Amino acid sequence: MQPPRSGPFPYAPINRRPTITWPNGARLALWVIPNVETAHARHLLGDIESHPDRFDAESGEAHYRQALALAEPRGMRPLVAHCHLGLGKLYRRTGKREQAQEHLTTAATLYHEMDMRFWLEKAEVEMRYLS
């Protein structure tokens, strides 16, 4: 595989990334995936802003949406699911039941598809709170 000329770069766990053949036998010690760390940081900031001790729905929603915008095109499905879970919890707490149901259902579907049982259970518990 030839190195890409520009981004966005596809995301893949390091053990599943293709081998890149560089010109003139050059070597590269690390393949940097731009914005991966930023996506995780945005998700974490969403969690912080959604915490009951410092709840800020507007800021939390913005951080989750920014994380989604970075994670979705890169195929970062676990992070996408976590963002949907965070948005679902946030919307449930602010009384936006329809949006909460939509995001929690998306999170649960993704967790089920990825066999992430621990997180699937958390999404299902949140969905029961809506009933």
Short mmCIF file of N, CA and C in Angstrom, two decimals:
data_model
loop_
_atom_site.label_atom_id
_atom_site.label_comp_id
_atom_site.label_asym_id
_atom_site.label_seq_id
_atom_site.Cartn_x
_atom_site.Cartn_y
_atom_site.Cartn_z
N MET A 1 0.84 -1.18 0.00
CA MET A 1 0.00 0.00 0.00
C MET A 1 0.88 1.24 0.00
N GLN A 2 0.53 2.20 -0.82
CA GLN A 2 1.25 3.46 -0.86
C GLN A 2 0.72 4.40 0.23
N PRO A 3 1.58 5.24 0.78
CA PRO A 3 1.10 6.17 1.81
C PRO A 3 0.12 7.17 1.20
N PRO A 4 -0.93 7.53 1.94
CA PRO A 4 -1.87 8.52 1.43
C PRO A 4 -1.21 9.90 1.36
N ARG A 5 -1.63 10.70 0.40
CA ARG A 5 -1.07 12.04 0.24
C ARG A 5 -1.66 13.03 1.23
N SER A 6 -2.92 12.84 1.58
CA SER A 6 -3.54 13.75 2.54
C SER A 6 -4.72 13.05 3.21
N GLY A 7 -5.26 13.66 4.24
CA GLY A 7 -6.36 13.08 5.02
C GLY A 7 -7.69 13.27 4.37
N PRO A 8 -8.78 12.84 4.99
CA PRO A 8 -8.73 12.19 6.29
C PRO A 8 -8.20 10.77 6.17
N PHE A 9 -7.50 10.35 7.19
CA PHE A 9 -6.92 9.03 7.18
C PHE A 9 -7.89 8.05 7.82
N PRO A 10 -8.05 6.86 7.26
CA PRO A 10 -8.96 5.89 7.85
C PRO A 10 -8.43 5.39 9.19
N TYR A 11 -9.33 5.17 10.13
CA TYR A 11 -8.94 4.65 11.43
C TYR A 11 -8.98 3.13 11.41
N ALA A 12 -8.00 2.52 12.02
CA ALA A 12 -7.99 1.07 12.24
C ALA A 12 -7.11 0.81 13.46
N PRO A 13 -7.46 -0.17 14.29
CA PRO A 13 -6.57 -0.52 15.40
C PRO A 13 -5.18 -0.82 14.86
N ILE A 14 -4.17 -0.54 15.64
CA ILE A 14 -2.80 -0.66 15.16
C ILE A 14 -2.46 -2.06 14.65
N ASN A 15 -3.07 -3.08 15.23
CA ASN A 15 -2.76 -4.44 14.79
C ASN A 15 -3.47 -4.81 13.49
N ARG A 16 -4.33 -3.92 12.98
CA ARG A 16 -5.03 -4.20 11.72
C ARG A 16 -4.68 -3.22 10.61
N ARG A 17 -3.72 -2.36 10.86
CA ARG A 17 -3.34 -1.38 9.85
C ARG A 17 -2.50 -2.04 8.76
N PRO A 18 -2.72 -1.63 7.52
CA PRO A 18 -1.95 -2.23 6.43
C PRO A 18 -0.50 -1.78 6.49
N THR A 19 0.37 -2.61 5.95
CA THR A 19 1.78 -2.26 5.84
C THR A 19 1.93 -1.25 4.71
N ILE A 20 2.69 -0.21 4.97
CA ILE A 20 2.92 0.82 3.96
C ILE A 20 4.33 0.67 3.42
N THR A 21 4.46 0.69 2.12
CA THR A 21 5.77 0.65 1.48
C THR A 21 6.13 2.08 1.10
N TRP A 22 7.18 2.60 1.71
CA TRP A 22 7.60 3.97 1.46
C TRP A 22 8.64 3.99 0.34
N PRO A 23 8.71 5.09 -0.40
CA PRO A 23 9.70 5.21 -1.48
C PRO A 23 11.13 5.07 -0.96
N ASN A 24 11.99 4.47 -1.77
CA ASN A 24 13.41 4.31 -1.46
C ASN A 24 13.67 3.54 -0.17
N GLY A 25 12.74 2.66 0.20
CA GLY A 25 12.94 1.83 1.39
C GLY A 25 12.89 2.61 2.69
N ALA A 26 12.36 3.81 2.67
CA ALA A 26 12.28 4.62 3.89
C ALA A 26 11.39 3.92 4.91
N ARG A 27 11.62 4.25 6.18
CA ARG A 27 10.84 3.67 7.26
C ARG A 27 10.19 4.77 8.08
N LEU A 28 9.11 4.40 8.70
CA LEU A 28 8.39 5.33 9.57
C LEU A 28 8.11 4.60 10.87
N ALA A 29 8.43 5.23 11.99
CA ALA A 29 8.27 4.57 13.28
C ALA A 29 6.84 4.58 13.79
N LEU A 30 6.06 5.56 13.40
CA LEU A 30 4.71 5.69 13.95
C LEU A 30 3.79 6.25 12.88
N TRP A 31 2.62 5.64 12.74
CA TRP A 31 1.62 6.16 11.82
C TRP A 31 0.64 6.98 12.64
N VAL A 32 0.64 8.26 12.43
CA VAL A 32 -0.20 9.17 13.20
C VAL A 32 -1.55 9.31 12.50
N ILE A 33 -2.60 9.12 13.25
CA ILE A 33 -3.95 9.29 12.73
C ILE A 33 -4.47 10.62 13.28
N PRO A 34 -4.45 11.67 12.47
CA PRO A 34 -4.87 12.98 12.97
C PRO A 34 -6.29 12.96 13.52
N ASN A 35 -6.48 13.69 14.58
CA ASN A 35 -7.78 13.91 15.21
C ASN A 35 -8.31 12.75 16.05
N VAL A 36 -7.61 11.62 16.09
CA VAL A 36 -8.09 10.52 16.92
C VAL A 36 -8.08 10.94 18.39
N GLU A 37 -6.96 11.50 18.82
CA GLU A 37 -6.87 11.93 20.22
C GLU A 37 -7.88 13.03 20.51
N THR A 38 -8.08 13.92 19.55
CA THR A 38 -9.04 15.00 19.73
C THR A 38 -10.45 14.45 19.90
N ALA A 39 -10.80 13.45 19.12
CA ALA A 39 -12.14 12.85 19.22
C ALA A 39 -12.35 12.26 20.61
N HIS A 40 -11.35 11.54 21.11
CA HIS A 40 -11.47 10.96 22.46
C HIS A 40 -11.55 12.06 23.52
N ALA A 41 -10.76 13.12 23.34
CA ALA A 41 -10.78 14.22 24.30
C ALA A 41 -12.14 14.91 24.31
N ARG A 42 -12.72 15.11 23.13
CA ARG A 42 -14.04 15.75 23.05
C ARG A 42 -15.10 14.89 23.76
N HIS A 43 -15.01 13.58 23.56
CA HIS A 43 -15.96 12.69 24.25
C HIS A 43 -15.80 12.81 25.76
N LEU A 44 -14.56 12.81 26.22
CA LEU A 44 -14.31 12.94 27.66
C LEU A 44 -14.84 14.27 28.19
N LEU A 45 -14.64 15.34 27.44
CA LEU A 45 -15.18 16.64 27.85
C LEU A 45 -16.71 16.61 27.91
N GLY A 46 -17.33 15.90 26.97
CA GLY A 46 -18.78 15.73 27.02
C GLY A 46 -19.21 15.02 28.29
N ASP A 47 -18.47 13.97 28.67
CA ASP A 47 -18.77 13.26 29.92
C ASP A 47 -18.62 14.17 31.13
N ILE A 48 -17.58 14.98 31.13
CA ILE A 48 -17.34 15.89 32.26
C ILE A 48 -18.47 16.91 32.36
N GLU A 49 -18.83 17.51 31.23
CA GLU A 49 -19.88 18.53 31.25
C GLU A 49 -21.26 17.94 31.55
N SER A 50 -21.41 16.64 31.38
CA SER A 50 -22.70 15.97 31.65
C SER A 50 -22.77 15.41 33.07
N HIS A 51 -21.69 15.49 33.80
CA HIS A 51 -21.66 14.96 35.17
C HIS A 51 -22.60 15.80 36.05
N PRO A 52 -23.34 15.14 36.95
CA PRO A 52 -24.30 15.87 37.80
C PRO A 52 -23.68 17.02 38.60
N ASP A 53 -22.41 16.91 38.97
CA ASP A 53 -21.77 17.95 39.78
C ASP A 53 -21.50 19.24 39.00
N ARG A 54 -21.47 19.15 37.68
CA ARG A 54 -21.21 20.36 36.89
C ARG A 54 -21.99 20.33 35.58
N PHE A 55 -23.21 19.90 35.64
CA PHE A 55 -24.03 19.67 34.45
C PHE A 55 -24.18 20.94 33.61
N ASP A 56 -23.76 20.85 32.35
CA ASP A 56 -23.92 21.93 31.37
C ASP A 56 -24.34 21.25 30.08
N ALA A 57 -25.65 21.15 29.88
CA ALA A 57 -26.19 20.39 28.75
C ALA A 57 -25.70 20.92 27.41
N GLU A 58 -25.67 22.22 27.25
CA GLU A 58 -25.26 22.81 25.97
C GLU A 58 -23.81 22.48 25.63
N SER A 59 -22.94 22.64 26.60
CA SER A 59 -21.53 22.34 26.38
C SER A 59 -21.31 20.84 26.19
N GLY A 60 -21.97 20.03 27.01
CA GLY A 60 -21.84 18.58 26.87
C GLY A 60 -22.28 18.11 25.50
N GLU A 61 -23.42 18.61 25.04
CA GLU A 61 -23.92 18.24 23.71
C GLU A 61 -22.93 18.64 22.62
N ALA A 62 -22.38 19.85 22.73
CA ALA A 62 -21.42 20.32 21.72
C ALA A 62 -20.19 19.42 21.66
N HIS A 63 -19.68 19.03 22.82
CA HIS A 63 -18.49 18.16 22.84
C HIS A 63 -18.80 16.79 22.25
N TYR A 64 -19.93 16.20 22.61
CA TYR A 64 -20.29 14.89 22.05
C TYR A 64 -20.44 14.98 20.54
N ARG A 65 -21.08 16.04 20.06
CA ARG A 65 -21.28 16.18 18.61
C ARG A 65 -19.96 16.39 17.88
N GLN A 66 -19.04 17.13 18.48
CA GLN A 66 -17.72 17.32 17.87
C GLN A 66 -16.97 15.99 17.82
N ALA A 67 -17.07 15.21 18.88
CA ALA A 67 -16.43 13.90 18.89
C ALA A 67 -17.02 13.00 17.81
N LEU A 68 -18.35 13.03 17.67
CA LEU A 68 -19.01 12.24 16.62
C LEU A 68 -18.54 12.67 15.23
N ALA A 69 -18.42 13.97 15.02
CA ALA A 69 -18.00 14.48 13.71
C ALA A 69 -16.60 14.00 13.35
N LEU A 70 -15.76 13.79 14.34
CA LEU A 70 -14.41 13.28 14.09
C LEU A 70 -14.38 11.76 14.00
N ALA A 71 -15.18 11.09 14.82
CA ALA A 71 -15.12 9.63 14.92
C ALA A 71 -15.86 8.91 13.79
N GLU A 72 -17.02 9.40 13.39
CA GLU A 72 -17.83 8.69 12.39
C GLU A 72 -17.10 8.50 11.06
N PRO A 73 -16.53 9.55 10.46
CA PRO A 73 -15.89 9.34 9.16
C PRO A 73 -14.63 8.46 9.23
N ARG A 74 -14.09 8.28 10.42
CA ARG A 74 -12.89 7.46 10.58
C ARG A 74 -13.22 6.03 11.01
N GLY A 75 -14.50 5.72 11.11
CA GLY A 75 -14.91 4.36 11.44
C GLY A 75 -14.61 3.96 12.87
N MET A 76 -14.56 4.92 13.78
CA MET A 76 -14.25 4.64 15.19
C MET A 76 -15.55 4.26 15.91
N ARG A 77 -16.06 3.09 15.59
CA ARG A 77 -17.39 2.68 16.03
C ARG A 77 -17.57 2.63 17.55
N PRO A 78 -16.62 2.13 18.33
CA PRO A 78 -16.82 2.16 19.78
C PRO A 78 -17.00 3.59 20.31
N LEU A 79 -16.19 4.51 19.81
CA LEU A 79 -16.32 5.89 20.26
C LEU A 79 -17.63 6.50 19.77
N VAL A 80 -18.04 6.18 18.57
CA VAL A 80 -19.34 6.65 18.06
C VAL A 80 -20.46 6.17 18.99
N ALA A 81 -20.41 4.91 19.37
CA ALA A 81 -21.43 4.36 20.28
C ALA A 81 -21.41 5.08 21.63
N HIS A 82 -20.21 5.33 22.16
CA HIS A 82 -20.10 6.02 23.45
C HIS A 82 -20.68 7.44 23.35
N CYS A 83 -20.45 8.11 22.23
CA CYS A 83 -21.01 9.46 22.05
C CYS A 83 -22.53 9.41 22.01
N HIS A 84 -23.08 8.43 21.32
CA HIS A 84 -24.54 8.30 21.28
C HIS A 84 -25.09 8.00 22.67
N LEU A 85 -24.39 7.17 23.43
CA LEU A 85 -24.82 6.89 24.80
C LEU A 85 -24.80 8.17 25.62
N GLY A 86 -23.72 8.93 25.51
CA GLY A 86 -23.63 10.19 26.25
C GLY A 86 -24.74 11.16 25.88
N LEU A 87 -25.00 11.29 24.57
CA LEU A 87 -26.08 12.17 24.13
C LEU A 87 -27.44 11.67 24.64
N GLY A 88 -27.64 10.36 24.60
CA GLY A 88 -28.90 9.80 25.09
C GLY A 88 -29.12 10.10 26.56
N LYS A 89 -28.08 9.94 27.36
CA LYS A 89 -28.18 10.23 28.79
C LYS A 89 -28.44 11.71 29.02
N LEU A 90 -27.73 12.54 28.28
CA LEU A 90 -27.88 13.98 28.41
C LEU A 90 -29.31 14.41 28.06
N TYR A 91 -29.83 13.91 26.94
CA TYR A 91 -31.19 14.27 26.53
C TYR A 91 -32.23 13.73 27.51
N ARG A 92 -31.98 12.56 28.08
CA ARG A 92 -32.91 12.03 29.08
C ARG A 92 -32.98 12.97 30.28
N ARG A 93 -31.83 13.44 30.71
CA ARG A 93 -31.78 14.32 31.88
C ARG A 93 -32.41 15.68 31.62
N THR A 94 -32.44 16.11 30.35
CA THR A 94 -33.03 17.41 30.03
C THR A 94 -34.47 17.29 29.55
N GLY A 95 -35.04 16.07 29.63
CA GLY A 95 -36.44 15.88 29.28
C GLY A 95 -36.73 15.74 27.79
N LYS A 96 -35.70 15.57 26.99
CA LYS A 96 -35.88 15.41 25.54
C LYS A 96 -35.96 13.91 25.23
N ARG A 97 -37.11 13.34 25.53
CA ARG A 97 -37.29 11.88 25.46
C ARG A 97 -37.08 11.31 24.07
N GLU A 98 -37.60 11.98 23.05
CA GLU A 98 -37.48 11.45 21.69
C GLU A 98 -36.02 11.39 21.23
N GLN A 99 -35.29 12.48 21.47
CA GLN A 99 -33.86 12.48 21.11
C GLN A 99 -33.09 11.45 21.95
N ALA A 100 -33.45 11.35 23.23
CA ALA A 100 -32.78 10.38 24.11
C ALA A 100 -32.99 8.97 23.58
N GLN A 101 -34.22 8.64 23.24
CA GLN A 101 -34.53 7.30 22.72
C GLN A 101 -33.75 7.01 21.45
N GLU A 102 -33.69 7.99 20.56
CA GLU A 102 -32.97 7.81 19.29
C GLU A 102 -31.49 7.50 19.51
N HIS A 103 -30.85 8.30 20.36
CA HIS A 103 -29.41 8.10 20.59
C HIS A 103 -29.13 6.83 21.40
N LEU A 104 -29.97 6.53 22.37
CA LEU A 104 -29.76 5.31 23.15
C LEU A 104 -29.97 4.07 22.28
N THR A 105 -30.94 4.12 21.39
CA THR A 105 -31.17 2.99 20.48
C THR A 105 -29.98 2.81 19.55
N THR A 106 -29.45 3.91 19.03
CA THR A 106 -28.26 3.84 18.17
C THR A 106 -27.09 3.25 18.93
N ALA A 107 -26.87 3.73 20.16
CA ALA A 107 -25.77 3.21 20.97
C ALA A 107 -25.94 1.72 21.22
N ALA A 108 -27.14 1.30 21.61
CA ALA A 108 -27.40 -0.11 21.91
C ALA A 108 -27.19 -0.97 20.66
N THR A 109 -27.62 -0.49 19.52
CA THR A 109 -27.44 -1.24 18.28
C THR A 109 -25.97 -1.42 17.97
N LEU A 110 -25.20 -0.35 18.08
CA LEU A 110 -23.76 -0.44 17.82
C LEU A 110 -23.08 -1.37 18.82
N TYR A 111 -23.40 -1.24 20.09
CA TYR A 111 -22.79 -2.12 21.10
C TYR A 111 -23.13 -3.58 20.81
N HIS A 112 -24.36 -3.84 20.42
CA HIS A 112 -24.77 -5.21 20.10
C HIS A 112 -23.96 -5.73 18.90
N GLU A 113 -23.85 -4.93 17.85
CA GLU A 113 -23.12 -5.34 16.65
C GLU A 113 -21.65 -5.62 16.95
N MET A 114 -21.07 -4.88 17.91
CA MET A 114 -19.65 -5.05 18.25
C MET A 114 -19.45 -6.02 19.41
N ASP A 115 -20.53 -6.62 19.89
CA ASP A 115 -20.49 -7.56 21.01
C ASP A 115 -19.86 -6.92 22.26
N MET A 116 -20.21 -5.66 22.50
CA MET A 116 -19.72 -4.93 23.67
C MET A 116 -20.80 -5.02 24.75
N ARG A 117 -20.87 -6.17 25.39
CA ARG A 117 -21.97 -6.49 26.31
C ARG A 117 -22.04 -5.56 27.52
N PHE A 118 -20.91 -5.23 28.08
CA PHE A 118 -20.88 -4.34 29.25
C PHE A 118 -21.58 -3.02 28.92
N TRP A 119 -21.21 -2.43 27.79
CA TRP A 119 -21.78 -1.15 27.39
C TRP A 119 -23.22 -1.29 26.89
N LEU A 120 -23.53 -2.41 26.26
CA LEU A 120 -24.90 -2.66 25.83
C LEU A 120 -25.83 -2.64 27.04
N GLU A 121 -25.41 -3.26 28.12
CA GLU A 121 -26.22 -3.28 29.33
C GLU A 121 -26.44 -1.86 29.87
N LYS A 122 -25.40 -1.04 29.82
CA LYS A 122 -25.54 0.35 30.29
C LYS A 122 -26.55 1.12 29.43
N ALA A 123 -26.51 0.91 28.12
CA ALA A 123 -27.47 1.58 27.23
C ALA A 123 -28.89 1.10 27.51
N GLU A 124 -29.03 -0.19 27.74
CA GLU A 124 -30.36 -0.75 28.03
C GLU A 124 -30.93 -0.22 29.34
N VAL A 125 -30.07 -0.05 30.34
CA VAL A 125 -30.51 0.52 31.62
C VAL A 125 -31.01 1.95 31.40
N GLU A 126 -30.27 2.73 30.63
CA GLU A 126 -30.70 4.10 30.34
C GLU A 126 -32.03 4.11 29.60
N MET A 127 -32.23 3.16 28.69
CA MET A 127 -33.49 3.10 27.95
C MET A 127 -34.65 2.76 28.89
N ARG A 128 -34.40 1.93 29.89
CA ARG A 128 -35.45 1.60 30.86
C ARG A 128 -35.85 2.83 31.68
N TYR A 129 -34.91 3.72 31.94
CA TYR A 129 -35.22 4.95 32.68
C TYR A 129 -36.21 5.82 31.90
N LEU A 130 -36.26 5.66 30.59
CA LEU A 130 -37.19 6.44 29.77
C LEU A 130 -38.62 5.94 29.89
N SER A 131 -38.79 4.69 30.31
CA SER A 131 -40.14 4.09 30.39
C SER A 131 -40.96 4.66 31.51
#
